Tab-separated table of C-alpha atoms in Angstrom:
chain	number	residue	atom	x	y	z
X	1	MET	CA	0.000	0.000	0.000
X	2	GLU	CA	1.239	3.480	-0.826
X	3	ALA	CA	0.007	6.754	0.611
X	4	ASP	CA	0.932	10.401	0.458
X	5	TYR	CA	0.444	10.744	4.216
X	6	VAL	CA	0.371	8.343	7.148
X	7	VAL	CA	-1.274	9.637	10.313
X	8	VAL	CA	-0.405	7.648	13.429
X	9	GLY	CA	-3.114	7.830	16.078
X	10	THR	CA	-6.685	9.013	15.797
X	11	GLY	CA	-6.997	11.187	18.850
X	12	SER	CA	-8.343	14.706	18.593
X	13	ALA	CA	-5.388	15.997	16.581
X	14	GLY	CA	-4.798	12.921	14.411
X	15	SER	CA	-8.437	12.659	13.384
X	16	VAL	CA	-8.650	16.317	12.429
X	17	LEU	CA	-5.346	16.172	10.554
X	18	ALA	CA	-6.414	13.081	8.590
X	19	GLY	CA	-9.746	14.698	7.785
X	20	ARG	CA	-8.154	17.904	6.570
X	21	LEU	CA	-5.542	16.096	4.476
X	22	SER	CA	-8.181	13.889	2.871
X	23	GLU	CA	-10.184	16.924	1.705
X	24	ASP	CA	-7.760	17.103	-1.226
X	25	PRO	CA	-9.044	14.515	-3.748
X	26	VAL	CA	-5.586	13.870	-5.195
X	27	VAL	CA	-4.071	13.007	-1.812
X	28	SER	CA	-4.188	9.551	-0.235
X	29	VAL	CA	-4.177	9.258	3.546
X	30	VAL	CA	-3.703	6.170	5.711
X	31	VAL	CA	-4.570	6.285	9.400
X	32	LEU	CA	-3.021	3.834	11.866
X	33	GLU	CA	-4.649	3.203	15.226
X	34	ALA	CA	-3.425	0.715	17.843
X	35	GLY	CA	-6.787	0.051	19.402
X	36	PRO	CA	-10.246	-1.011	18.270
X	37	ARG	CA	-12.840	1.117	16.492
X	38	GLY	CA	-14.329	2.370	19.751
X	39	LYS	CA	-17.465	0.275	19.911
X	40	ASN	CA	-17.245	-0.164	23.677
X	41	ARG	CA	-20.670	0.929	24.963
X	42	PHE	CA	-19.156	2.911	27.830
X	43	ILE	CA	-17.669	5.424	25.365
X	44	ARG	CA	-21.170	6.789	24.751
X	45	ILE	CA	-22.333	6.852	28.382
X	46	PRO	CA	-20.875	9.938	30.091
X	47	ALA	CA	-21.248	8.652	33.657
X	48	ALA	CA	-19.645	5.319	32.718
X	49	PHE	CA	-16.382	6.642	31.284
X	50	SER	CA	-14.414	5.337	34.266
X	51	LYS	CA	-15.403	1.797	33.195
X	52	LEU	CA	-12.936	2.327	30.329
X	53	PHE	CA	-10.050	2.710	32.780
X	54	ARG	CA	-7.560	-0.158	32.730
X	55	SER	CA	-9.511	-1.879	29.970
X	56	GLU	CA	-8.551	-3.004	26.460
X	57	VAL	CA	-9.089	0.578	25.227
X	58	ASP	CA	-6.713	2.189	27.750
X	59	TRP	CA	-2.935	2.402	27.445
X	60	ASP	CA	-2.878	2.183	31.283
X	61	TYR	CA	0.006	4.606	31.738
X	62	LEU	CA	1.570	5.673	35.013
X	63	THR	CA	3.480	8.909	35.435
X	64	GLU	CA	7.087	8.994	36.459
X	65	PRO	CA	7.501	9.121	40.250
X	66	GLN	CA	6.373	12.549	41.440
X	67	LYS	CA	8.718	14.288	43.854
X	68	GLN	CA	5.893	16.427	45.265
X	69	LEU	CA	3.871	13.267	45.962
X	70	ASP	CA	6.539	11.402	47.920
X	71	GLY	CA	7.627	9.454	44.856
X	72	ARG	CA	4.194	8.092	43.987
X	73	ARG	CA	3.294	7.333	40.393
X	74	ILE	CA	-0.135	8.494	39.251
X	75	TYR	CA	-2.441	6.538	36.976
X	76	TRP	CA	-2.787	8.421	33.679
X	77	PRO	CA	-5.629	7.028	31.534
X	78	ARG	CA	-5.023	7.410	27.777
X	79	GLY	CA	-7.337	6.121	25.077
X	80	LYS	CA	-6.199	3.276	22.822
X	81	MET	CA	-9.067	3.322	20.319
X	82	LEU	CA	-10.509	5.294	17.459
X	83	GLY	CA	-10.672	8.824	18.861
X	84	GLY	CA	-7.875	8.239	21.360
X	85	SER	CA	-8.236	9.889	24.745
X	86	SER	CA	-11.002	12.111	23.402
X	87	SER	CA	-13.156	8.961	23.376
X	88	MET	CA	-12.739	8.452	27.123
X	89	ASN	CA	-13.479	11.930	28.446
X	90	ALA	CA	-17.083	11.601	29.697
X	91	MET	CA	-18.190	13.493	26.565
X	92	MET	CA	-17.120	16.793	28.134
X	93	TRP	CA	-15.895	19.900	26.349
X	94	VAL	CA	-13.937	22.320	28.505
X	95	ARG	CA	-12.020	25.368	27.340
X	96	GLY	CA	-8.722	25.954	29.061
X	97	PHE	CA	-8.146	29.017	31.222
X	98	ALA	CA	-7.381	32.213	29.315
X	99	ALA	CA	-4.356	32.846	31.553
X	100	ASP	CA	-2.802	29.542	30.453
X	101	TYR	CA	-3.045	30.518	26.783
X	102	ASP	CA	-1.717	33.973	27.562
X	103	GLU	CA	1.321	32.293	29.114
X	104	TRP	CA	1.703	30.275	25.902
X	105	GLY	CA	1.658	33.611	24.081
X	106	GLU	CA	4.466	34.922	26.276
X	107	LEU	CA	6.556	31.802	25.671
X	108	ALA	CA	5.779	30.952	22.037
X	109	GLY	CA	4.593	34.213	20.513
X	110	PRO	CA	1.383	36.223	20.388
X	111	ASP	CA	-0.377	33.843	17.987
X	112	TRP	CA	-0.768	31.473	20.944
X	113	ASP	CA	-2.403	33.863	23.430
X	114	PHE	CA	-6.072	33.547	24.329
X	115	ALA	CA	-7.181	36.404	22.094
X	116	HIS	CA	-5.805	34.516	19.091
X	117	VAL	CA	-6.694	30.900	19.948
X	118	SER	CA	-10.233	31.645	21.141
X	119	LYS	CA	-11.414	31.990	17.527
X	120	TYR	CA	-10.514	28.320	17.049
X	121	PHE	CA	-12.597	27.378	20.078
X	122	ASP	CA	-15.473	29.342	18.566
X	123	ARG	CA	-15.044	27.419	15.315
X	124	ILE	CA	-15.034	24.068	17.086
X	125	GLU	CA	-18.080	24.988	19.146
X	126	ALA	CA	-19.997	26.023	16.018
X	127	GLY	CA	-18.761	23.069	13.959
X	128	PRO	CA	-19.887	19.499	13.441
X	129	LEU	CA	-19.733	18.601	17.144
X	130	VAL	CA	-22.760	19.649	19.140
X	131	ILE	CA	-21.505	21.540	22.186
X	132	SER	CA	-24.114	22.446	24.773
X	133	PRO	CA	-24.123	23.436	28.429
X	134	LEU	CA	-25.069	20.925	31.088
X	135	ARG	CA	-28.865	20.740	31.006
X	136	SER	CA	-29.646	20.609	34.698
X	137	PRO	CA	-26.618	20.834	36.954
X	138	CYS	CA	-27.137	20.245	40.640
X	139	PRO	CA	-26.878	23.439	42.740
X	140	SER	CA	-23.300	22.780	43.876
X	141	THR	CA	-22.197	22.135	40.273
X	142	ALA	CA	-23.924	25.324	39.122
X	143	ALA	CA	-22.210	27.306	41.896
X	144	PHE	CA	-18.841	25.861	40.912
X	145	LEU	CA	-19.361	26.618	37.214
X	146	ASN	CA	-20.398	30.182	38.011
X	147	ALA	CA	-17.302	30.627	40.171
X	148	VAL	CA	-14.789	29.678	37.468
């Protein structure tokens, strides 16, 4: 098999990259994914996402020993399936904090600050994925969301 591009991994970035590359009809794209297609029923049940932990669709990583945690290693779930870790995220969409992107801007240049990257969030939120607020958060969740 020959291809113009080979995309390894179908997480959020790999899937988008493969999709964009394949928009050109003269380009051939092959996508490689280590895990299954993502047919595990728990992928589509937000409250059941933890059932994916340490399963056949999880790489089951541990961090390096953490000095600040007395040398403990922390479980770091990562998706091994079509969609990668974005398929084991409880179907949540969360924008990062503006201050974090502004720090990126200081380190990597102004194109990475929140004012510049927020237009991409807007595009994602208005795109093919349906992004909507939590329908009926409990009072403590609503208070937390209003506080951040």
